[in-house]
Short mmCIF file of C-alpha atoms and ligand atoms in Angstrom, two decimals:
data_model
loop_
_atom_site.label_atom_id
_atom_site.label_comp_id
_atom_site.label_asym_id
_atom_site.label_seq_id
_atom_site.Cartn_x
_atom_site.Cartn_y
_atom_site.Cartn_z
CA MET Z 28 129.17 109.06 94.71
CA TYR Z 29 125.47 109.33 93.78
CA GLU Z 30 123.00 111.85 95.16
CA HIS Z 31 119.95 109.57 95.08
CA LEU Z 32 121.30 106.03 94.88
CA LYS Z 33 122.83 104.02 97.69
CA ILE Z 34 124.90 101.14 96.40
CA GLU Z 35 125.96 98.20 98.55
CA GLU Z 36 127.67 94.95 97.65
CA LYS Z 37 127.45 91.74 99.66
CA GLY Z 38 129.52 89.01 98.02
CA TYR Z 39 128.14 88.44 94.54
CA VAL Z 40 125.02 90.54 95.20
CA ALA Z 41 124.60 94.28 94.64
CA ILE Z 42 121.81 96.32 96.22
CA MET Z 43 120.67 99.57 94.60
CA THR Z 44 118.50 101.67 96.92
CA ILE Z 45 116.64 104.62 95.39
CA SER Z 46 116.63 107.46 97.88
CA ALA Z 47 114.59 110.65 97.55
CA PRO Z 48 112.77 110.69 100.90
CA LYS Z 49 111.04 114.06 100.40
CA SER Z 50 109.08 112.72 97.44
CA LEU Z 51 108.69 109.08 98.52
CA ASN Z 52 111.51 108.15 96.12
CA ALA Z 53 109.73 109.56 93.05
CA LEU Z 54 111.86 109.27 89.92
CA ASN Z 55 113.24 112.53 88.56
CA SER Z 56 115.77 113.10 85.75
CA THR Z 57 118.70 113.03 88.16
CA ILE Z 58 117.70 109.62 89.51
CA LEU Z 59 117.17 108.24 86.01
CA LYS Z 60 120.61 109.53 84.99
CA GLU Z 61 122.22 108.01 88.08
CA MET Z 62 120.51 104.67 87.46
CA ASP Z 63 121.70 104.76 83.87
CA ASP Z 64 125.27 105.49 84.96
CA TYR Z 65 125.21 102.76 87.60
CA LEU Z 66 123.81 100.15 85.22
CA THR Z 67 126.38 101.10 82.58
CA SER Z 68 129.16 100.54 85.10
CA PHE Z 69 127.65 97.33 86.53
CA ASP Z 70 130.23 94.54 86.38
CA CYS Z 71 128.35 91.41 85.34
CA ASN Z 72 131.56 89.36 85.44
CA ARG Z 73 132.04 90.05 89.14
CA LEU Z 74 128.43 90.42 90.36
CA ARG Z 75 125.74 87.79 89.89
CA CYS Z 76 122.52 89.43 91.02
CA LEU Z 77 121.11 92.94 91.59
CA ILE Z 78 118.43 93.85 94.14
CA VAL Z 79 116.51 97.09 93.58
CA THR Z 80 114.66 98.68 96.49
CA GLY Z 81 113.51 102.04 97.86
CA ASP Z 82 114.74 103.93 100.89
CA GLY Z 83 112.62 103.87 104.04
CA GLU Z 84 109.66 101.77 105.09
CA LYS Z 85 106.88 103.57 103.28
CA SER Z 86 107.69 103.66 99.61
CA PHE Z 87 109.52 101.71 96.95
CA VAL Z 88 108.98 104.42 94.31
CA ALA Z 89 105.84 106.61 94.32
CA GLY Z 90 106.00 107.19 90.57
CA ALA Z 91 107.75 109.54 88.24
CA ASP Z 92 108.23 112.98 89.78
CA ILE Z 93 104.97 114.83 89.12
CA SER Z 94 106.49 118.24 89.91
CA GLU Z 95 109.04 117.68 87.14
CA MET Z 96 106.44 116.43 84.64
CA ALA Z 97 103.77 119.05 85.30
CA GLY Z 98 105.09 121.69 82.89
CA LEU Z 99 106.37 119.47 80.08
CA THR Z 100 105.43 120.06 76.45
CA MET Z 101 104.46 117.17 74.15
CA LEU Z 102 108.02 116.71 72.91
CA GLN Z 103 109.51 117.02 76.38
CA GLY Z 104 106.96 114.48 77.65
CA GLN Z 105 107.96 112.07 74.92
CA ALA Z 106 111.65 112.61 75.71
CA PHE Z 107 111.02 112.00 79.43
CA GLY Z 108 109.14 108.79 78.60
CA GLU Z 109 111.95 107.64 76.32
CA ARG Z 110 114.54 108.40 78.98
CA GLY Z 111 112.76 106.27 81.59
CA SER Z 112 111.99 103.48 79.13
CA SER Z 113 115.61 103.23 78.01
CA VAL Z 114 116.92 103.06 81.58
CA PHE Z 115 114.34 100.40 82.49
CA ARG Z 116 115.23 98.43 79.37
CA LYS Z 117 118.89 98.55 80.41
CA LEU Z 118 117.83 97.11 83.77
CA GLU Z 119 115.64 94.46 82.15
CA THR Z 120 118.43 93.33 79.83
CA LEU Z 121 121.23 93.42 82.43
CA HIS Z 122 123.14 90.14 82.08
CA VAL Z 123 122.39 89.15 85.68
CA PRO Z 124 118.96 88.65 87.30
CA VAL Z 125 117.38 91.67 88.96
CA ILE Z 126 115.10 91.33 91.99
CA ALA Z 127 112.73 94.13 92.99
CA ALA Z 128 112.32 94.22 96.78
CA VAL Z 129 109.17 96.35 96.89
CA ASN Z 130 109.01 97.92 100.34
CA GLY Z 131 105.89 100.10 100.06
CA PHE Z 132 104.25 102.21 97.35
CA ALA Z 133 104.99 101.05 93.81
CA LEU Z 134 102.82 103.46 91.87
CA GLY Z 135 103.10 104.60 88.26
CA GLY Z 136 106.82 104.66 87.46
CA GLY Z 137 107.41 102.62 90.63
CA CYS Z 138 105.24 99.77 89.40
CA GLU Z 139 106.89 100.15 85.99
CA LEU Z 140 110.34 99.91 87.58
CA ALA Z 141 109.37 96.77 89.50
CA MET Z 142 107.99 95.24 86.30
CA ALA Z 143 111.31 95.80 84.51
CA CYS Z 144 112.95 93.51 87.10
CA ASP Z 145 113.07 89.73 86.64
CA ILE Z 146 111.49 88.86 89.99
CA ARG Z 147 109.35 90.90 92.39
CA ILE Z 148 108.90 90.24 96.08
CA CYS Z 149 107.17 92.75 98.33
CA SER Z 150 106.48 93.65 101.94
CA ASP Z 151 102.99 93.24 103.35
CA ASN Z 152 102.43 97.03 103.30
CA ALA Z 153 103.21 97.32 99.57
CA LYS Z 154 100.70 98.91 97.20
CA PHE Z 155 100.87 98.61 93.43
CA GLY Z 156 99.04 100.73 90.91
CA GLN Z 157 99.00 102.66 87.67
CA PRO Z 158 97.32 105.94 88.66
CA GLU Z 159 98.46 107.79 85.52
CA VAL Z 160 95.08 108.28 83.83
CA GLY Z 161 94.02 110.21 86.93
CA LEU Z 162 96.79 112.69 86.06
CA GLY Z 163 95.90 112.95 82.38
CA ILE Z 164 98.69 110.70 81.11
CA ILE Z 165 99.14 107.00 80.39
CA PRO Z 166 101.60 104.63 82.04
CA GLY Z 167 104.89 105.59 80.38
CA PHE Z 168 108.24 103.97 81.07
CA SER Z 169 106.84 100.90 79.19
CA GLY Z 170 104.03 100.29 81.69
CA THR Z 171 101.43 99.52 79.00
CA VAL Z 172 103.92 97.09 77.47
CA ARG Z 173 104.90 95.08 80.54
CA LEU Z 174 101.76 94.96 82.71
CA SER Z 175 99.64 92.93 80.28
CA ARG Z 176 102.53 90.53 79.74
CA LEU Z 177 102.76 89.92 83.46
CA VAL Z 178 99.12 89.78 84.55
CA GLY Z 179 97.17 89.35 81.29
CA MET Z 180 95.18 91.85 79.22
CA GLY Z 181 91.99 91.93 81.29
CA MET Z 182 93.62 92.68 84.62
CA ALA Z 183 96.13 95.09 83.06
CA LYS Z 184 93.31 97.07 81.46
CA GLN Z 185 91.34 97.17 84.71
CA LEU Z 186 94.35 98.44 86.68
CA ILE Z 187 95.26 101.05 84.07
CA TYR Z 188 91.73 102.29 83.23
CA THR Z 189 90.62 102.61 86.88
CA GLY Z 190 93.97 103.80 88.26
CA LYS Z 191 93.03 102.07 91.51
CA PRO Z 192 95.92 100.68 93.56
CA ILE Z 193 95.95 97.10 94.81
CA LYS Z 194 97.37 95.69 98.02
CA ALA Z 195 100.17 93.14 98.30
CA ASP Z 196 97.87 90.09 98.63
CA GLU Z 197 95.99 91.04 95.44
CA ALA Z 198 99.32 91.64 93.63
CA LEU Z 199 100.30 88.11 94.66
CA ARG Z 200 96.97 86.67 93.53
CA ILE Z 201 97.26 88.15 90.02
CA GLY Z 202 100.92 87.17 89.64
CA LEU Z 203 102.37 90.68 89.78
CA VAL Z 204 104.65 89.60 92.65
CA ASN Z 205 106.18 86.22 93.47
CA ALA Z 206 105.96 86.53 97.26
CA VAL Z 207 104.70 88.77 100.06
CA VAL Z 208 106.73 88.87 103.28
CA PRO Z 209 106.68 90.90 106.50
CA GLN Z 210 108.39 94.29 106.03
CA THR Z 211 111.13 93.40 108.54
CA GLU Z 212 112.06 90.28 106.56
CA LEU Z 213 112.00 91.78 103.06
CA MET Z 214 115.70 92.41 102.53
CA ASP Z 215 116.71 89.11 104.15
CA ARG Z 216 114.36 87.24 101.85
CA ALA Z 217 115.61 89.17 98.82
CA MET Z 218 119.22 88.37 99.79
CA GLU Z 219 118.35 84.71 100.32
CA LEU Z 220 116.85 84.55 96.83
CA ALA Z 221 119.80 86.46 95.34
CA ASN Z 222 122.32 84.15 97.02
CA GLN Z 223 120.49 81.07 95.74
CA ILE Z 224 120.79 82.50 92.23
CA ALA Z 225 124.43 83.53 92.76
CA ALA Z 226 125.43 80.01 93.84
CA ASN Z 227 124.49 78.64 90.41
CA ALA Z 228 126.58 78.80 87.25
CA PRO Z 229 126.45 82.50 86.32
CA LEU Z 230 126.89 82.00 82.56
CA ALA Z 231 124.04 79.49 82.61
CA VAL Z 232 121.79 81.83 84.64
CA SER Z 233 122.59 84.66 82.26
CA ALA Z 234 121.88 82.46 79.21
CA ALA Z 235 118.58 81.36 80.77
CA LYS Z 236 117.57 85.00 81.28
CA LEU Z 237 118.44 85.86 77.69
CA CYS Z 238 116.46 82.88 76.39
CA ILE Z 239 113.34 83.51 78.47
CA ASP Z 240 113.23 87.18 77.49
CA ALA Z 241 114.16 86.82 73.82
CA GLU Z 242 111.95 83.77 73.17
CA TYR Z 243 108.83 85.32 74.68
CA ASP Z 244 107.73 87.06 71.49
CA MET Z 245 109.18 84.58 68.99
CA PRO Z 246 107.23 82.00 67.00
CA ALA Z 247 107.70 78.60 68.71
CA GLU Z 248 110.02 77.18 66.03
CA ASN Z 249 112.39 80.17 66.26
CA ALA Z 250 112.24 80.13 70.06
CA ILE Z 251 113.14 76.44 70.18
CA ALA Z 252 116.07 76.99 67.79
CA PHE Z 253 117.25 79.96 69.87
CA GLU Z 254 117.20 77.82 73.02
CA ASN Z 255 118.96 74.89 71.35
CA SER Z 256 121.80 77.15 70.32
CA ALA Z 257 122.13 78.71 73.81
CA PHE Z 258 121.94 75.21 75.33
CA GLY Z 259 124.82 74.10 73.11
CA ARG Z 260 126.97 77.06 74.12
CA CYS Z 261 126.72 75.98 77.77
CA PHE Z 262 128.85 72.94 76.88
CA ASP Z 263 131.66 75.29 75.91
CA THR Z 264 132.04 76.44 79.55
CA GLU Z 265 134.19 75.20 82.41
CA ASP Z 266 131.20 75.58 84.69
CA GLN Z 267 129.32 72.86 82.77
CA LYS Z 268 132.31 70.48 82.97
CA ASN Z 269 132.87 71.19 86.65
CA GLY Z 270 129.17 71.20 87.59
CA MET Z 271 128.49 67.82 86.01
CA GLN Z 272 131.75 66.33 87.32
CA ALA Z 273 130.84 67.49 90.83
CA PHE Z 274 127.47 65.77 90.53
CA LEU Z 275 129.02 62.53 89.31
CA THR Z 276 131.62 62.48 92.11
CA LYS Z 277 129.02 63.59 94.70
CA GLY Z 278 130.93 66.82 95.34
CA LYS Z 279 129.81 70.43 95.34
CA CYS Z 280 130.77 72.80 92.56
CA VAL Z 281 131.88 76.33 93.28
CA PHE Z 282 131.16 77.95 89.94
CA GLN Z 283 133.76 80.32 88.52
CA GLY Z 284 131.71 81.87 85.73
CA LYS Z 285 134.01 80.54 83.03
N1 LIG E 316 106.03 112.94 92.41
C1 LIG E 316 106.39 113.99 93.14
N2 LIG E 316 106.22 114.08 94.47
C2 LIG E 316 105.59 113.06 95.07
C3 LIG E 316 105.18 111.92 94.38
C4 LIG E 316 105.41 111.88 92.97
N3 LIG E 316 105.07 110.83 92.22
N4 LIG E 316 104.59 111.07 95.25
C5 LIG E 316 104.66 111.65 96.45
N5 LIG E 316 105.26 112.85 96.36
C6 LIG E 316 105.53 113.79 97.44
C7 LIG E 316 104.28 114.52 97.87
O1 LIG E 316 103.99 115.59 97.01
C8 LIG E 316 104.66 114.95 99.27
O2 LIG E 316 105.47 116.09 99.17
P1 LIG E 316 105.26 117.33 100.22
O3 LIG E 316 105.59 116.74 101.56
O4 LIG E 316 106.23 118.34 99.74
O5 LIG E 316 103.83 117.72 100.10
C9 LIG E 316 105.53 113.81 99.77
O6 LIG E 316 105.94 113.09 98.60
C10 LIG E 316 104.79 112.86 100.67
O7 LIG E 316 103.61 112.46 100.00
P2 LIG E 316 102.16 112.53 100.64
O8 LIG E 316 102.09 113.62 101.67
O9 LIG E 316 101.17 112.59 99.51
O10 LIG E 316 102.09 111.12 101.39
P3 LIG E 316 100.80 110.25 101.68
O11 LIG E 316 101.23 109.16 102.58
O12 LIG E 316 99.66 111.09 102.08
O13 LIG E 316 100.41 109.61 100.24
C11 LIG E 316 100.87 108.55 98.13
C12 LIG E 316 101.30 108.75 99.60
C13 LIG E 316 99.53 107.82 98.07
C14 LIG E 316 101.94 107.72 97.43
C15 LIG E 316 100.72 109.95 97.45
O14 LIG E 316 101.90 110.70 97.69
C16 LIG E 316 100.51 109.88 95.98
O15 LIG E 316 99.40 109.62 95.53
N6 LIG E 316 101.58 110.13 95.19
C17 LIG E 316 101.50 110.17 93.76
C18 LIG E 316 101.39 108.77 93.21
C19 LIG E 316 101.26 108.82 91.71
O16 LIG E 316 100.30 109.33 91.16
N7 LIG E 316 102.25 108.25 91.03
C20 LIG E 316 102.26 108.20 89.59
C21 LIG E 316 102.95 109.40 89.04
S1 LIG E 316 102.84 109.43 87.28
C22 LIG E 316 104.00 108.34 86.78
O17 LIG E 316 104.64 107.68 87.53
C23 LIG E 316 104.18 108.23 85.31
C24 LIG E 316 105.31 107.30 84.94
C25 LIG E 316 105.52 107.32 83.45
C26 LIG E 316 106.15 108.59 83.05
C27 LIG E 316 106.08 108.80 81.60
C28 LIG E 316 106.80 110.03 81.17
C29 LIG E 316 106.01 110.92 80.31
#
C-alpha cells in the first residue's frame, strides 16, 4: 500500500516503520506524503497508541534527504520545511499517544521526528544529533522549537550550534529519551509501554495528552481552567463510571472508549 512505510497492527497498537534502506531511512517528499496520508487515515477510535520506528538495526531516520534538498531554492526550502513541520505537527497532535522507538541514528529530521512523538525510548546503539548547521541550514521540521522545550535552552543551543551527535546514554541523561534498552529488546519494550497505555481509558488518555500539550504555553490560570474543564468532561463518559465502579467492587475494568 505504501512504498516507504510498513504498517502493522497488534491489538490496539499500530506500528509505523519508515523504510528507505538505501538512505538510512532519510525523509524525502514521498515519505512525508505517505506519513501524512497514514496519519490522516489513522482511526483513533479503534487504535489507542502508535509506535514509530525505522527499518533495520542501524538507523531510525538519518535526517531529511540531503540529495533532495541540495538543489532547492529559498522558496522551495521553505515549502519543504513547512511540509515536514505540518506532518510532524499532525503526529504530535494525534489523539492517541505516539512512542518513538529509536533504533539507531536519529539525526536532523530523525531527531525532529522523534521529538514530535510523546515518548522516546531508544536502543543502546542510538545516536541523536542536529547536524544541520554543518550543511548550511538550521534544524527545520520544528527542531529549533521542540529541542529547547525538551532539554532546556543551554543544551539545545549546544547541540544545534556544534552539530555534534550524542550517544544514547547522554540522550537519557539530558532527558531527550525516557529509556535506553538493548537493541534486541527495543520493540518488545515499546509494545509493553504501548499496551500499558492502551489498557487505560482511551478518552482519558487522549484528554490528558491534549491538556499537557495545550497547557504547556498557557499562563497558569488559563492552564488550570483548561484542565478543570477537561477533568469535568471525563465524568460524562462510561469509562469513568465503569472504571470507578470496578475499583469499588474490586473488579477490573475493560475500557470501551465511551
Ligand atoms: N540524506 C540522504 N542520504 C543519506 C542521508 C540523508 N540524510 N543519510 C545517509 N544517507 C545515505 C548516504 O548518502 C549513503 O548513500 P550511498 O550508499 O548511496 O553513498 C547511505 O545513506 C549510507 O550512508 P553512509 O555510507 O554515510 O553510512 P555511514 O554508516 O558511514 O554513516 C551517517 C551514517 C553518520 C548517518 C551518515 O550517513 C550521515 O552523516 N548522514 C547524514 C546525516 C545528516 O546530516 N542528517 C541531517 C540532514 S539535514 C536535515 O535532516 C534537515 C531537517 C530539516 C529540514 C528542513 C527543510 C528545509
